[in-house]
mmCIF file of C-alpha atoms and ligand atoms in Angstrom:
data_model
loop_
_atom_site.group_PDB
_atom_site.id
_atom_site.type_symbol
_atom_site.label_atom_id
_atom_site.label_comp_id
_atom_site.label_asym_id
_atom_site.label_seq_id
_atom_site.Cartn_x
_atom_site.Cartn_y
_atom_site.Cartn_z
ATOM 1 C CA MET S 1 53.774 42.060 -11.148
ATOM 2 C CA ASN S 2 54.685 44.069 -14.210
ATOM 3 C CA GLN S 3 54.961 47.800 -13.977
ATOM 4 C CA PRO S 4 51.413 49.206 -14.037
ATOM 5 C CA LEU S 5 50.222 51.203 -17.027
ATOM 6 C CA LEU S 6 48.994 53.987 -14.762
ATOM 7 C CA GLU S 7 49.578 54.629 -11.079
ATOM 8 C CA VAL S 8 47.632 57.297 -9.292
ATOM 9 C CA LYS S 9 49.330 57.914 -5.977
ATOM 10 C CA ASN S 10 47.810 59.789 -3.080
ATOM 11 C CA LEU S 11 46.264 62.493 -5.210
ATOM 12 C CA THR S 12 44.838 65.377 -3.271
ATOM 13 C CA LYS S 13 43.393 68.530 -4.781
ATOM 14 C CA VAL S 14 42.417 71.554 -2.777
ATOM 15 C CA TYR S 15 40.719 74.313 -4.769
ATOM 16 C CA ARG S 16 40.927 77.877 -3.546
ATOM 17 C CA ILE S 17 37.734 79.726 -4.140
ATOM 18 C CA GLY S 18 36.820 83.383 -4.098
ATOM 19 C CA GLY S 19 40.344 84.671 -4.645
ATOM 20 C CA LEU S 20 43.342 84.602 -2.373
ATOM 21 C CA LEU S 21 41.946 86.978 0.219
ATOM 22 C CA SER S 22 38.821 85.025 1.032
ATOM 23 C CA GLY S 23 40.928 81.953 1.787
ATOM 24 C CA ARG S 24 38.074 79.531 1.329
ATOM 25 C CA THR S 25 39.102 76.108 0.135
ATOM 26 C CA VAL S 26 37.437 72.953 -1.134
ATOM 27 C CA LYS S 27 39.163 69.627 -0.820
ATOM 28 C CA ALA S 28 37.839 68.011 -3.998
ATOM 29 C CA ILE S 29 39.810 64.788 -3.708
ATOM 30 C CA ASP S 30 41.727 63.355 -0.808
ATOM 31 C CA SER S 31 44.525 60.761 -1.046
ATOM 32 C CA VAL S 32 43.145 59.011 -4.112
ATOM 33 C CA SER S 33 45.226 56.021 -5.176
ATOM 34 C CA PHE S 34 44.624 53.314 -7.734
ATOM 35 C CA GLN S 35 46.400 51.492 -10.526
ATOM 36 C CA ILE S 36 45.682 50.198 -13.983
ATOM 37 C CA PRO S 37 47.679 47.079 -14.752
ATOM 38 C CA SER S 38 49.651 46.791 -17.970
ATOM 39 C CA ASP S 39 49.397 43.048 -18.533
ATOM 40 C CA LYS S 40 45.792 43.041 -19.694
ATOM 41 C CA PRO S 41 43.607 45.914 -20.932
ATOM 42 C CA LYS S 42 40.797 46.858 -18.597
ATOM 43 C CA ILE S 43 37.898 49.237 -18.293
ATOM 44 C CA ILE S 44 37.844 50.707 -14.822
ATOM 45 C CA ALA S 45 34.735 52.589 -13.819
ATOM 46 C CA LEU S 46 35.108 55.465 -11.421
ATOM 47 C CA VAL S 47 31.672 55.856 -9.889
ATOM 48 C CA GLY S 48 30.565 58.773 -7.767
ATOM 49 C CA GLU S 49 27.824 61.305 -7.322
ATOM 50 C CA SER S 50 28.028 64.782 -8.725
ATOM 51 C CA GLY S 51 30.670 66.765 -6.849
ATOM 52 C CA SER S 52 32.536 63.701 -5.596
ATOM 53 C CA GLY S 53 35.721 64.686 -7.476
ATOM 54 C CA LYS S 54 35.557 62.548 -10.631
ATOM 55 C CA SER S 55 36.396 65.272 -13.140
ATOM 56 C CA THR S 56 39.162 66.554 -10.901
ATOM 57 C CA ILE S 57 40.827 63.133 -11.063
ATOM 58 C CA ALA S 58 40.331 62.980 -14.852
ATOM 59 C CA ARG S 59 41.802 66.432 -15.402
ATOM 60 C CA ILE S 60 44.860 65.674 -13.280
ATOM 61 C CA ILE S 61 45.559 62.446 -15.192
ATOM 62 C CA LEU S 62 45.202 64.377 -18.448
ATOM 63 C CA GLY S 63 47.699 66.975 -17.236
ATOM 64 C CA LEU S 64 45.082 69.741 -17.411
ATOM 65 C CA LEU S 65 45.223 70.408 -13.688
ATOM 66 C CA GLN S 66 47.989 70.256 -11.090
ATOM 67 C CA PRO S 67 47.319 68.234 -7.954
ATOM 68 C CA THR S 68 47.936 69.871 -4.590
ATOM 69 C CA SER S 69 49.876 66.767 -3.649
ATOM 70 C CA GLY S 70 50.409 63.265 -4.908
ATOM 71 C CA GLU S 71 51.446 62.097 -8.355
ATOM 72 C CA VAL S 72 50.449 60.323 -11.508
ATOM 73 C CA ILE S 73 52.886 57.826 -12.962
ATOM 74 C CA TYR S 74 52.358 56.570 -16.507
ATOM 75 C CA LYS S 75 54.516 53.650 -17.682
ATOM 76 C CA GLY S 76 56.870 54.257 -14.787
ATOM 77 C CA ARG S 77 57.385 57.971 -15.448
ATOM 78 C CA ASN S 78 55.799 60.898 -13.695
ATOM 79 C CA ILE S 79 53.397 62.673 -16.037
ATOM 80 C CA LEU S 80 55.037 65.998 -15.263
ATOM 81 C CA GLU S 81 58.109 64.598 -16.948
ATOM 82 C CA TRP S 82 56.046 63.276 -19.885
ATOM 83 C CA LEU S 83 54.432 66.659 -20.353
ATOM 84 C CA LYS S 84 57.725 68.485 -20.162
ATOM 85 C CA LYS S 85 59.747 66.230 -22.426
ATOM 86 C CA ASN S 86 57.330 64.089 -24.446
ATOM 87 C CA LYS S 87 53.995 65.817 -24.432
ATOM 88 C CA LEU S 88 52.934 64.628 -27.871
ATOM 89 C CA GLU S 89 53.841 61.037 -27.018
ATOM 90 C CA TYR S 90 51.836 61.264 -23.805
ATOM 91 C CA TYR S 91 48.743 62.375 -25.681
ATOM 92 C CA LYS S 92 49.324 59.705 -28.303
ATOM 93 C CA GLU S 93 49.007 57.254 -25.400
ATOM 94 C CA VAL S 94 46.403 58.889 -23.165
ATOM 95 C CA GLN S 95 43.334 60.461 -24.776
ATOM 96 C CA PRO S 96 40.225 62.069 -23.324
ATOM 97 C CA ILE S 97 36.567 61.756 -24.207
ATOM 98 C CA PHE S 98 34.650 64.521 -22.490
ATOM 99 C CA GLN S 99 31.029 64.791 -21.503
ATOM 100 C CA ASP S 100 30.229 67.425 -24.098
ATOM 101 C CA PRO S 101 32.367 67.007 -27.192
ATOM 102 C CA TYR S 102 31.094 70.310 -28.565
ATOM 103 C CA GLY S 103 34.004 72.067 -26.870
ATOM 104 C CA ILE S 104 36.514 70.085 -28.941
ATOM 105 C CA TYR S 105 35.120 71.381 -32.215
ATOM 106 C CA ASN S 106 35.748 74.786 -33.653
ATOM 107 C CA PRO S 107 32.280 76.037 -34.629
ATOM 108 C CA PHE S 108 33.661 77.757 -37.733
ATOM 109 C CA TYR S 109 35.173 74.653 -39.268
ATOM 110 C CA ARG S 110 33.605 71.548 -40.714
ATOM 111 C CA VAL S 111 33.629 68.619 -38.302
ATOM 112 C CA GLU S 112 36.201 66.567 -40.215
ATOM 113 C CA ARG S 113 38.811 69.111 -39.214
ATOM 114 C CA VAL S 114 38.911 67.549 -35.749
ATOM 115 C CA LEU S 115 39.873 64.267 -37.373
ATOM 116 C CA GLU S 116 42.318 65.809 -39.844
ATOM 117 C CA LEU S 117 44.071 67.686 -37.056
ATOM 118 C CA ALA S 118 44.458 64.458 -35.074
ATOM 119 C CA VAL S 119 46.002 62.723 -38.096
ATOM 120 C CA LYS S 120 48.356 65.640 -38.618
ATOM 121 C CA LYS S 121 49.299 66.165 -34.972
ATOM 122 C CA PHE S 122 50.119 62.522 -34.387
ATOM 123 C CA LYS S 123 51.641 62.048 -37.857
ATOM 124 C CA LEU S 124 49.344 59.176 -38.731
ATOM 125 C CA SER S 125 49.667 59.653 -42.466
ATOM 126 C CA SER S 126 52.045 61.339 -44.867
ATOM 127 C CA ASN S 127 49.666 62.648 -47.515
ATOM 128 C CA ARG S 128 46.144 63.899 -48.055
ATOM 129 C CA GLU S 129 44.955 60.804 -49.855
ATOM 130 C CA ASP S 130 46.036 58.515 -46.994
ATOM 131 C CA THR S 131 44.483 60.870 -44.475
ATOM 132 C CA ARG S 132 41.180 60.643 -46.310
ATOM 133 C CA LYS S 133 41.334 56.856 -46.488
ATOM 134 C CA LEU S 134 42.168 56.576 -42.794
ATOM 135 C CA ILE S 135 39.281 58.817 -41.815
ATOM 136 C CA LEU S 136 36.759 57.042 -44.038
ATOM 137 C CA LYS S 137 37.827 53.639 -42.749
ATOM 138 C CA ALA S 138 37.598 54.731 -39.107
ATOM 139 C CA MET S 139 34.152 56.235 -39.706
ATOM 140 C CA GLU S 140 32.996 53.012 -41.268
ATOM 141 C CA ASP S 141 34.280 51.081 -38.237
ATOM 142 C CA ILE S 142 32.135 53.272 -35.974
ATOM 143 C CA GLY S 143 29.116 52.855 -38.222
ATOM 144 C CA LEU S 144 28.972 56.484 -39.386
ATOM 145 C CA ARG S 145 28.122 57.192 -43.015
ATOM 146 C CA PRO S 146 30.584 59.789 -44.315
ATOM 147 C CA GLU S 147 27.903 61.319 -46.534
ATOM 148 C CA ASP S 148 25.790 62.075 -43.451
ATOM 149 C CA ILE S 149 28.618 63.683 -41.526
ATOM 150 C CA LEU S 150 31.414 65.130 -43.615
ATOM 151 C CA GLY S 151 31.079 68.719 -44.705
ATOM 152 C CA ARG S 152 28.850 69.639 -41.795
ATOM 153 C CA TYR S 153 29.456 72.115 -39.032
ATOM 154 C CA PRO S 154 29.443 70.999 -35.378
ATOM 155 C CA HIS S 155 26.022 72.474 -34.607
ATOM 156 C CA GLN S 156 24.543 70.527 -37.513
ATOM 157 C CA LEU S 157 25.251 67.202 -35.833
ATOM 158 C CA SER S 158 23.418 65.649 -32.919
ATOM 159 C CA GLY S 159 25.184 65.222 -29.578
ATOM 160 C CA GLY S 160 25.347 61.511 -30.311
ATOM 161 C CA GLU S 161 26.993 62.073 -33.699
ATOM 162 C CA ARG S 162 29.528 64.494 -32.249
ATOM 163 C CA GLN S 163 30.372 61.975 -29.552
ATOM 164 C CA ARG S 164 30.644 59.148 -32.079
ATOM 165 C CA LEU S 165 33.131 61.243 -34.036
ATOM 166 C CA MET S 166 35.183 61.272 -30.853
ATOM 167 C CA LEU S 167 35.194 57.478 -31.100
ATOM 168 C CA VAL S 168 36.413 57.843 -34.691
ATOM 169 C CA ARG S 169 39.156 60.123 -33.425
ATOM 170 C CA ILE S 170 40.114 57.541 -30.798
ATOM 171 C CA LEU S 171 40.214 54.863 -33.457
ATOM 172 C CA LEU S 172 42.581 56.968 -35.567
ATOM 173 C CA ILE S 173 44.922 57.705 -32.675
ATOM 174 C CA LYS S 174 44.629 54.288 -30.998
ATOM 175 C CA PRO S 175 45.845 55.403 -27.572
ATOM 176 C CA ASN S 176 46.606 52.918 -24.792
ATOM 177 C CA LEU S 177 44.329 54.619 -22.326
ATOM 178 C CA ILE S 178 41.093 56.580 -22.644
ATOM 179 C CA ILE S 179 39.928 58.904 -19.903
ATOM 180 C CA ALA S 180 36.190 59.105 -20.542
ATOM 181 C CA ASP S 181 34.467 61.629 -18.284
ATOM 182 C CA GLU S 182 30.712 60.953 -18.315
ATOM 183 C CA PRO S 183 30.841 60.437 -22.082
ATOM 184 C CA ILE S 184 27.273 59.227 -22.539
ATOM 185 C CA SER S 185 25.352 61.645 -20.380
ATOM 186 C CA MET S 186 24.597 63.975 -23.290
ATOM 187 C CA ILE S 187 23.714 61.384 -25.870
ATOM 188 C CA ASP S 188 20.387 59.855 -26.607
ATOM 189 C CA VAL S 189 19.371 57.000 -24.338
ATOM 190 C CA SER S 190 18.894 54.677 -27.292
ATOM 191 C CA LEU S 191 22.519 55.193 -28.406
ATOM 192 C CA ARG S 192 24.196 54.748 -25.055
ATOM 193 C CA ALA S 193 24.636 50.987 -25.087
ATOM 194 C CA MET S 194 26.161 51.219 -28.558
ATOM 195 C CA PHE S 195 28.695 53.782 -27.340
ATOM 196 C CA LEU S 196 29.621 51.510 -24.431
ATOM 197 C CA ASN S 197 29.935 48.533 -26.758
ATOM 198 C CA TYR S 198 32.464 50.430 -28.859
ATOM 199 C CA LEU S 199 34.592 51.119 -25.797
ATOM 200 C CA ILE S 200 34.454 47.421 -24.933
ATOM 201 C CA SER S 201 35.410 46.508 -28.499
ATOM 202 C CA PHE S 202 38.366 48.945 -28.404
ATOM 203 C CA LYS S 203 39.604 47.059 -25.373
ATOM 204 C CA ASP S 204 39.128 43.654 -26.965
ATOM 205 C CA LYS S 205 40.434 44.519 -30.444
ATOM 206 C CA TYR S 206 43.102 47.123 -29.811
ATOM 207 C CA ASN S 207 44.059 46.589 -26.150
ATOM 208 C CA ILE S 208 42.853 50.061 -25.222
ATOM 209 C CA SER S 209 42.160 50.479 -21.499
ATOM 210 C CA SER S 210 39.703 53.058 -20.206
ATOM 211 C CA ILE S 211 38.913 54.927 -17.071
ATOM 212 C CA PHE S 212 35.189 55.300 -17.432
ATOM 213 C CA ILE S 213 33.731 58.017 -15.237
ATOM 214 C CA THR S 214 30.053 57.858 -14.383
ATOM 215 C CA HIS S 215 27.544 58.704 -11.684
ATOM 216 C CA ASP S 216 25.499 55.673 -12.684
ATOM 217 C CA LEU S 217 26.328 52.292 -11.223
ATOM 218 C CA ASN S 218 24.151 50.588 -13.844
ATOM 219 C CA VAL S 219 26.378 51.945 -16.565
ATOM 220 C CA ALA S 220 29.508 51.041 -14.620
ATOM 221 C CA SER S 221 28.293 47.485 -14.178
ATOM 222 C CA TYR S 222 27.628 47.185 -17.910
ATOM 223 C CA VAL S 223 30.900 48.527 -19.232
ATOM 224 C CA ALA S 224 33.557 47.936 -16.590
ATOM 225 C CA ASP S 225 35.816 45.132 -15.489
ATOM 226 C CA ASP S 226 36.563 46.794 -12.162
ATOM 227 C CA ILE S 227 34.761 49.433 -10.170
ATOM 228 C CA LEU S 228 36.154 52.194 -7.969
ATOM 229 C CA VAL S 229 33.593 53.908 -5.752
ATOM 230 C CA LEU S 230 34.268 57.537 -4.917
ATOM 231 C CA CYS S 231 32.493 59.240 -2.017
ATOM 232 C CA HIS S 232 33.230 62.895 -1.214
ATOM 233 C CA GLY S 233 36.672 62.775 -2.819
ATOM 234 C CA ARG S 234 37.792 59.487 -1.338
ATOM 235 C CA ILE S 235 37.803 56.036 -2.843
ATOM 236 C CA VAL S 236 35.857 53.860 -0.422
ATOM 237 C CA GLU S 237 35.676 50.611 -2.364
ATOM 238 C CA GLU S 238 37.439 48.840 -5.215
ATOM 239 C CA GLY S 239 36.984 45.447 -6.796
ATOM 240 C CA PRO S 240 35.933 43.364 -9.776
ATOM 241 C CA LYS S 241 32.608 44.581 -11.158
ATOM 242 C CA ASP S 242 30.517 41.493 -10.398
ATOM 243 C CA GLU S 243 31.744 41.273 -6.828
ATOM 244 C CA VAL S 244 31.191 44.948 -6.103
ATOM 245 C CA ILE S 245 27.667 44.802 -7.501
ATOM 246 C CA THR S 246 26.526 41.527 -5.971
ATOM 247 C CA GLU S 247 28.479 41.697 -2.741
ATOM 248 C CA PRO S 248 29.190 45.338 -1.930
ATOM 249 C CA LEU S 249 31.298 45.860 1.175
ATOM 250 C CA HIS S 250 31.162 49.552 1.990
ATOM 251 C CA PRO S 251 27.847 50.803 3.405
ATOM 252 C CA TYR S 252 27.876 53.537 0.739
ATOM 253 C CA THR S 253 28.234 50.996 -2.076
ATOM 254 C CA LYS S 254 25.456 48.986 -0.455
ATOM 255 C CA LEU S 255 23.262 52.043 -0.660
ATOM 256 C CA LEU S 256 24.129 52.586 -4.328
ATOM 257 C CA THR S 257 23.593 48.956 -5.293
ATOM 258 C CA SER S 258 20.309 48.690 -3.456
ATOM 259 C CA SER S 259 18.788 50.747 -6.241
ATOM 260 C CA ILE S 260 20.058 48.564 -9.079
ATOM 261 C CA PRO S 261 17.364 46.138 -10.121
ATOM 262 C CA ILE S 262 18.453 45.129 -13.618
ATOM 263 C CA PRO S 263 22.020 45.129 -14.882
ATOM 264 C CA ASP S 264 20.933 46.236 -18.348
ATOM 265 C CA PRO S 265 21.763 49.856 -19.181
ATOM 266 C CA THR S 266 19.198 50.065 -21.955
ATOM 267 C CA LYS S 267 16.350 49.192 -19.634
ATOM 268 C CA ARG S 268 16.947 51.435 -16.694
ATOM 269 C CA TRP S 269 18.794 54.687 -16.625
ATOM 270 C CA LYS S 270 17.300 56.270 -13.571
ATOM 271 C CA GLU S 271 19.440 58.158 -11.137
ATOM 272 C CA GLN S 272 20.756 56.048 -8.322
ATOM 273 C CA LEU S 273 19.501 58.207 -5.535
ATOM 274 C CA ASP S 274 16.821 60.794 -5.532
ATOM 275 C CA LEU S 275 18.170 64.275 -6.017
ATOM 276 C CA THR S 276 16.974 65.754 -2.785
ATOM 277 C CA SER S 277 18.983 63.240 -0.843
ATOM 278 C CA ILE S 278 22.075 63.968 -2.946
ATOM 279 C CA GLU S 279 21.736 67.679 -2.251
ATOM 280 C CA SER S 280 21.386 67.126 1.452
ATOM 281 C CA PHE S 281 24.224 64.634 1.312
ATOM 282 C CA LYS S 282 26.576 67.298 -0.057
ATOM 283 C CA LYS S 283 25.916 69.444 2.964
ATOM 284 C CA LEU S 284 26.838 66.533 5.178
ATOM 285 C CA LYS S 285 30.450 66.585 4.070
ATOM 286 C CA VAL S 286 32.716 66.180 7.062
ATOM 287 C CA GLU S 287 36.203 67.487 7.729
ATOM 288 C CA LYS S 288 37.513 64.470 9.581
ATOM 289 C CA GLY S 289 36.602 60.868 10.109
ATOM 290 C CA CYS S 290 34.889 58.688 7.534
ATOM 291 C CA VAL S 291 33.430 60.583 4.570
ATOM 292 C CA PHE S 292 30.219 58.554 4.845
ATOM 293 C CA PHE S 293 29.835 59.056 8.593
ATOM 294 C CA ALA S 294 26.786 61.308 8.475
ATOM 295 C CA ARG S 295 24.670 58.836 6.546
ATOM 296 C CA CYS S 296 26.080 55.508 7.633
ATOM 297 C CA PRO S 297 23.703 53.269 9.581
ATOM 298 C CA PHE S 298 26.699 51.472 11.117
ATOM 299 C CA ALA S 299 28.693 54.544 12.161
ATOM 300 C CA SER S 300 30.422 54.497 15.527
ATOM 301 C CA GLU S 301 32.340 57.152 17.484
ATOM 302 C CA LYS S 302 35.531 55.928 15.901
ATOM 303 C CA CYS S 303 34.137 56.690 12.431
ATOM 304 C CA ARG S 304 33.414 60.257 13.505
ATOM 305 C CA ASN S 305 37.006 60.939 14.460
ATOM 306 C CA GLU S 306 39.243 58.663 12.445
ATOM 307 C CA THR S 307 39.552 58.098 8.731
ATOM 308 C CA PRO S 308 39.333 54.397 7.958
ATOM 309 C CA PRO S 309 42.347 53.170 5.959
ATOM 310 C CA PHE S 310 41.738 51.811 2.462
ATOM 311 C CA LEU S 311 42.800 48.191 2.771
ATOM 312 C CA GLU S 312 42.672 45.000 0.750
ATOM 313 C CA ILE S 313 40.554 42.660 2.833
ATOM 314 C CA LYS S 314 40.539 39.825 0.329
ATOM 315 C CA THR S 315 42.087 39.264 -3.066
ATOM 316 C CA GLY S 316 41.266 42.196 -5.319
ATOM 317 C CA ARG S 317 38.770 43.700 -2.869
ATOM 318 C CA LYS S 318 39.585 46.917 -1.085
ATOM 319 C CA VAL S 319 37.406 48.880 1.283
ATOM 320 C CA ALA S 320 37.797 51.859 3.592
ATOM 321 C CA CYS S 321 35.533 50.942 6.504
ATOM 322 C CA PHE S 322 36.122 50.074 10.158
ATOM 323 C CA LEU S 323 33.511 47.311 9.914
ATOM 324 C CA TYR S 324 36.151 45.199 8.221
ATOM 325 C CA LEU S 325 39.128 45.932 10.452
HETATM 326 N N1 ADP K 1 37.824 75.073 -10.508
HETATM 327 C C1 ADP K 1 37.231 74.837 -9.344
HETATM 328 N N2 ADP K 1 37.275 75.737 -8.336
HETATM 329 C C2 ADP K 1 36.702 75.496 -7.144
HETATM 330 N N3 ADP K 1 36.068 74.362 -6.821
HETATM 331 C C3 ADP K 1 35.987 73.413 -7.784
HETATM 332 C C4 ADP K 1 36.564 73.598 -9.086
HETATM 333 N N4 ADP K 1 36.326 72.473 -9.807
HETATM 334 C C5 ADP K 1 35.634 71.644 -9.001
HETATM 335 N N5 ADP K 1 35.427 72.191 -7.790
HETATM 336 C C6 ADP K 1 34.743 71.559 -6.630
HETATM 337 O O1 ADP K 1 35.405 70.332 -6.360
HETATM 338 C C7 ADP K 1 34.472 69.303 -6.066
HETATM 339 C C8 ADP K 1 34.630 68.158 -7.049
HETATM 340 O O2 ADP K 1 34.293 68.611 -8.336
HETATM 341 P P1 ADP K 1 34.416 67.670 -9.638
HETATM 342 O O3 ADP K 1 35.772 67.080 -9.690
HETATM 343 O O4 ADP K 1 33.963 68.471 -10.797
HETATM 344 O O5 ADP K 1 33.343 66.525 -9.287
HETATM 345 P P2 ADP K 1 32.469 65.578 -10.223
HETATM 346 O O6 ADP K 1 33.129 65.518 -11.564
HETATM 347 O O7 ADP K 1 32.454 64.267 -9.505
HETATM 348 O O8 ADP K 1 31.102 66.181 -10.273
HETATM 349 C C9 ADP K 1 33.104 69.970 -6.083
HETATM 350 O O9 ADP K 1 32.780 70.327 -4.773
HETATM 351 C C10 ADP K 1 33.318 71.172 -6.961
HETATM 352 O O10 ADP K 1 32.414 72.194 -6.635
HETATM 353 MG MG1 MG K 2 32.381 65.858 -13.478
#
């Protein structure tokens, strides 16, 4: 196999909370490993409930946060090395889309500044006229009318428009990999499928891969080629989208998929689980053994004490569960 585009190896992040003296810690992610191949662009959905560690993984890959242990390798080189020696190149290749794009904009400048800065930073054009042409063309490709958008301030646009400008920005930069952390949760329901379709078209037209982070398995099943299921900071299942949805292996994935009736994101956007159960689930976090132990109908004594290894049990399908060992 070719060298992967991205390798996430045994990432663990322990946050210290309440200052050094209190000594309280939270293990947000634990030994997370996965790869994105380089031979063919892919959208990989990272699915997990709130608090499962999704943003922590995103921020580490983006170099915004240091892992406690483990490493991220991009095109064969550790990202620490990229950030030290070739930071600009790294961000030319790996770009974020965050949940709330408002934070990207400076409220005192017109919105096009975000696009102009990207063109300048990544040296995408050599003069003002070309910059303008590039921006107008990219806006057209994302179906935004310049006359509706340009000249406005960030607060004068809707969340959906601000997020679509992030797609314009992506189109200007044309990275190899997008890290999209819950990018559609703050945009109007009616615009969500369109946003997802653009990500799919970026993959098909420009070979741009994405890690698409979501708490919603419906969305994952619409947009992704492969699905990674995260439960309390550990990946418990990985596989091609259709297989994970129709034939889930891990009891946790079975629980998530049992509430998916229609694989159409425009028709059903309900939460996977009711919120009370998620809240109580958080309290059930365990310090050893399987992360799903407390809620698993199949749990045995072994699951209480030992962490099941994450193993490939058939081609392309991985699961961390003693039922399959
Ligand atoms: N800066 C931080 N300091 C302390 N704990 C944090 C910090 N960021 C996240 N956490 C904790 O780490 C866990 C995972 O958080 P996060 O990665 O944001 O999950 P998700 O994006 O899936 O909701 C949660 O328990 C959260 O409270
Ligand atoms: Mg998050």
